[in-house]
XYZ file of C-alpha atoms in Angstrom:
289
model
C -40.483 -26.728 22.019
C -39.553 -24.732 18.929
C -38.913 -21.573 20.982
C -36.731 -23.502 23.435
C -34.565 -24.815 20.587
C -33.800 -21.271 19.531
C -32.464 -20.234 22.932
C -28.647 -20.334 22.805
C -26.852 -22.523 25.286
C -24.896 -20.868 28.114
C -21.649 -21.783 26.350
C -22.787 -20.182 23.071
C -23.984 -17.053 24.867
C -20.648 -16.733 26.670
C -18.797 -17.106 23.361
C -20.943 -14.395 21.755
C -20.285 -12.027 24.661
C -16.559 -12.719 24.511
C -16.433 -12.119 20.743
C -18.412 -8.902 21.111
C -16.075 -7.680 23.852
C -12.978 -8.417 21.759
C -14.430 -6.639 18.740
C -15.424 -3.610 20.793
C -11.970 -3.401 22.383
C -10.300 -3.657 18.969
C -12.437 -0.910 17.465
C -12.391 1.516 20.382
C -8.995 1.056 21.976
C -6.540 -0.471 19.601
C -4.777 1.600 16.970
C -3.497 0.403 13.626
C -1.822 -2.980 13.415
C 1.843 -3.478 14.272
C 2.569 -3.938 10.589
C 1.122 -0.546 9.760
C 3.007 0.984 12.691
C 6.227 -0.330 11.146
C 5.256 1.200 7.804
C 4.520 4.497 9.568
C 7.987 4.498 11.140
C 9.490 3.880 7.703
C 7.394 6.736 6.327
C 8.649 9.051 9.073
C 12.214 8.162 8.113
C 11.453 8.793 4.437
C 10.003 12.238 5.167
C 12.922 13.166 7.415
C 15.482 12.193 4.774
C 13.437 13.958 2.088
C 13.440 17.241 4.016
C 17.180 17.073 4.687
C 17.942 16.180 1.059
C 15.693 18.971 -0.211
C 17.449 21.559 1.943
C 20.872 20.303 0.872
C 20.065 20.324 -2.841
C 17.812 23.372 -3.147
C 19.973 26.392 -2.372
C 21.512 29.303 -4.203
C 25.011 27.817 -3.977
C 23.865 24.524 -5.501
C 24.818 24.625 -9.134
C 27.782 26.968 -8.567
C 31.056 25.134 -9.304
C 32.950 27.713 -7.246
C 30.845 26.775 -4.228
C 31.231 23.067 -4.837
C 27.993 22.604 -6.717
C 27.177 21.090 -10.073
C 27.399 22.946 -13.342
C 23.672 23.254 -13.830
C 21.208 25.473 -12.073
C 19.575 25.159 -8.738
C 16.389 23.068 -8.796
C 17.064 21.170 -12.025
C 17.434 17.931 -10.070
C 14.577 18.569 -7.657
C 12.578 15.963 -9.555
C 14.948 13.345 -8.118
C 13.364 14.152 -4.763
C 9.809 15.112 -5.703
C 9.086 12.174 -8.047
C 9.708 9.320 -5.558
C 8.184 11.182 -2.632
C 4.888 11.856 -4.422
C 4.801 8.201 -5.423
C 5.407 7.227 -1.819
C 2.542 9.383 -0.556
C 0.114 7.864 -3.039
C 1.241 4.304 -2.347
C 0.826 4.747 1.408
C -2.857 5.500 0.853
C -3.221 2.001 -0.560
C -1.489 0.540 2.492
C -3.928 2.436 4.710
C -6.822 0.681 2.996
C -5.075 -2.670 3.411
C -4.812 -2.154 7.155
C -8.279 -0.532 7.420
C -6.909 2.584 9.060
C -9.545 4.899 10.510
C -8.955 8.650 10.526
C -8.980 10.216 13.939
C -8.690 13.700 15.376
C -5.233 15.144 15.868
C -3.895 14.954 19.403
C -1.360 17.091 21.221
C 1.307 16.026 18.719
C 0.142 18.670 16.261
C 2.163 21.297 18.169
C 5.456 19.449 17.648
C 4.583 18.730 14.035
C 3.812 22.405 13.458
C 7.141 23.411 14.988
C 9.239 21.087 12.823
C 7.297 22.160 9.729
C 7.939 25.794 10.625
C 11.645 25.043 11.095
C 11.773 23.417 7.662
C 10.109 26.425 6.018
C 12.493 28.788 7.823
C 15.593 26.915 6.648
C 14.183 26.726 3.131
C 13.657 30.500 3.072
C 17.204 31.040 4.345
C 18.442 28.816 1.533
C 16.464 30.701 -1.084
C 17.877 34.038 0.057
C 21.422 32.732 0.321
C 21.685 33.224 4.080
C 24.423 31.064 5.555
C 23.598 28.887 8.548
C 25.360 25.887 10.148
C 24.843 22.905 7.846
C 24.356 20.686 10.894
C 20.893 22.214 11.236
C 19.780 20.123 8.229
C 20.464 16.694 9.795
C 19.247 18.001 13.166
C 15.940 18.932 11.549
C 15.740 15.488 9.962
C 16.202 13.848 13.372
C 13.537 16.110 14.894
C 11.083 15.249 12.102
C 11.669 11.523 12.556
C 11.223 11.633 16.335
C 8.058 13.719 16.042
C 6.395 11.474 13.471
C 7.681 8.108 14.691
C 7.091 8.626 18.421
C 3.502 7.384 18.478
C 3.962 4.278 16.259
C 7.132 3.361 18.169
C 5.157 3.569 21.399
C 2.523 1.304 19.900
C 5.143 -1.213 18.826
C 6.645 -1.277 22.319
C 3.390 -1.972 24.151
C 1.275 -3.899 21.639
C 1.277 -7.710 21.618
C 2.621 -9.638 18.670
C 0.429 -9.531 15.580
C -2.076 -12.268 15.080
C -2.087 -14.445 11.985
C -4.750 -12.195 10.463
C -2.634 -9.078 11.048
C 0.634 -10.562 9.864
C 2.022 -8.616 6.931
C 3.232 -11.255 4.513
C 4.663 -10.947 1.025
C 1.944 -12.151 -1.321
C 2.188 -12.659 -5.110
C 1.169 -9.474 -6.908
C -1.641 -9.297 -9.424
C -0.478 -8.944 -13.072
C -1.491 -5.266 -13.234
C 0.378 -4.422 -10.027
C 3.425 -6.369 -11.247
C 3.504 -4.159 -14.328
C 3.102 -0.995 -12.267
C 5.922 -2.043 -9.937
C 8.170 -2.691 -12.926
C 7.217 0.640 -14.541
C 8.128 2.508 -11.375
C 11.548 0.887 -11.603
C 11.936 1.683 -15.311
C 10.962 5.338 -14.863
C 13.280 5.746 -11.871
C 16.119 4.073 -13.787
C 15.697 6.379 -16.783
C 15.690 9.405 -14.484
C 18.913 8.251 -12.826
C 20.746 7.008 -15.904
C 20.220 10.244 -17.840
C 20.965 12.601 -14.935
C 24.518 13.313 -16.132
C 23.435 14.009 -19.716
C 22.471 17.302 -21.310
C 19.025 15.947 -22.213
C 18.152 15.006 -18.650
C 15.388 17.634 -18.674
C 13.455 15.563 -21.234
C 13.727 12.436 -19.066
C 12.551 14.498 -16.109
C 9.515 15.616 -18.115
C 8.725 12.000 -19.023
C 8.864 10.994 -15.350
C 6.411 13.748 -14.420
C 4.051 12.724 -17.230
C 4.208 9.163 -15.903
C 3.399 10.448 -12.416
C 0.421 12.449 -13.693
C -0.873 9.407 -15.598
C -0.731 7.061 -12.607
C -2.339 9.668 -10.350
C -5.194 10.071 -12.825
C -5.620 6.287 -12.809
C -5.707 6.357 -9.011
C -8.288 3.617 -8.483
C -7.621 1.556 -11.592
C -6.540 -2.087 -11.143
C -3.021 -0.943 -12.037
C -3.225 2.299 -10.034
C -1.102 3.368 -7.109
C -3.912 2.727 -4.636
C -4.070 -0.954 -5.573
C -0.289 -1.174 -5.830
C 0.204 0.126 -2.297
C -2.566 -2.197 -1.102
C -0.841 -5.307 -2.494
C 2.768 -4.476 -1.669
C 4.357 -6.398 1.173
C 7.548 -5.646 3.150
C 9.701 -6.942 0.276
C 8.194 -4.481 -2.207
C 8.306 -1.542 0.198
C 11.937 -2.379 0.945
C 12.787 -2.375 -2.763
C 11.055 0.963 -3.209
C 12.948 2.289 -0.182
C 16.247 1.388 -1.857
C 15.141 3.157 -5.047
C 14.039 6.247 -3.102
C 17.376 6.352 -1.297
C 19.314 6.220 -4.562
C 17.205 9.013 -6.068
C 17.590 11.196 -2.961
C 21.351 10.663 -2.819
C 21.825 11.363 -6.514
C 19.688 14.495 -6.272
C 21.952 15.887 -3.546
C 25.191 14.859 -5.263
C 24.145 16.322 -8.596
C 23.188 19.621 -7.009
C 26.147 19.993 -4.659
C 29.087 18.213 -6.311
C 30.699 17.337 -9.621
C 31.114 13.683 -8.679
C 28.338 12.207 -10.830
C 29.663 11.104 -14.207
C 27.977 9.075 -16.931
C 29.186 5.682 -15.578
C 27.994 6.611 -12.085
C 24.533 7.676 -13.255
C 24.124 4.573 -15.440
C 25.196 2.307 -12.563
C 22.704 4.000 -10.212
C 19.917 3.559 -12.765
C 20.820 -0.102 -13.277
C 20.676 -0.827 -9.533
C 17.267 0.833 -9.184
C 15.941 -1.035 -12.213
C 17.151 -4.448 -11.045
C 15.790 -3.934 -7.527
C 12.309 -2.953 -8.695
C 12.162 -5.622 -11.412
C 13.066 -8.264 -8.829
C 10.352 -6.935 -6.519
C 7.796 -7.026 -9.346
C 8.193 -10.789 -9.840
C 8.642 -11.804 -6.199
C 7.203 -13.733 -4.590
C 6.395 -15.982 -7.518
C 2.934 -17.433 -7.890
C 2.542 -21.002 -6.720
C 1.926 -23.570 -9.459
C 0.386 -26.048 -7.058
C -3.158 -25.008 -7.896
């Protein structure tokens, strides 16, 4: 009698088989969640814009007033591009852990990725040696980079069903440590922007790099970038995207034009600061508990 009671009913056995089949299909056939696919598309856009901005700002004519550049040397404002992009790369690793992304072998797409990387290096070398080429090649390269990197996640988004409740990427209240880190990212970015038109900008740039080194050393700390990227929702990534865009734009303008004055740089820093501070406190924690 005891052994009979341990035999599962036909309904329970069918449920177990169904659950096992769903789990196996999810592990073997399904890629990352739709939410992570959206983040990957955003990352492809960020990399494409970064490459175009880097090529536009890092050239021998940048910094030459006669050629339309700023008064300072080539590369002084490269930190406007490098600082947010390194932060982005570290934060994405946290998002990968949130979505439990498994690494997998590279497919045929590595050929296209190698070609666009080679094109970027070629244009960069031409820039360094002062070789003129049609400026339209810079945005064309950006488009090629985006298509190459976003093709697979866009395909997944087009054929995958809507996310389940468990997969839904919601904006959750941040932990206190991550709130502080989010705010500090905004403060550091704001200082970098607000001082960009001043003669002592180099010191602010050094401070931003020291901040970056510190947070990378504290990679897995409760306040580290890994945990920050893990907790961020669409609202926080959107705020960081706005801040990245401002830094990229200012980096190009400072290197190629004389348009950035003290009021402009202070206004840009204020916008970045307000956006990141708002993201650090939203959504607010519920007081119902």
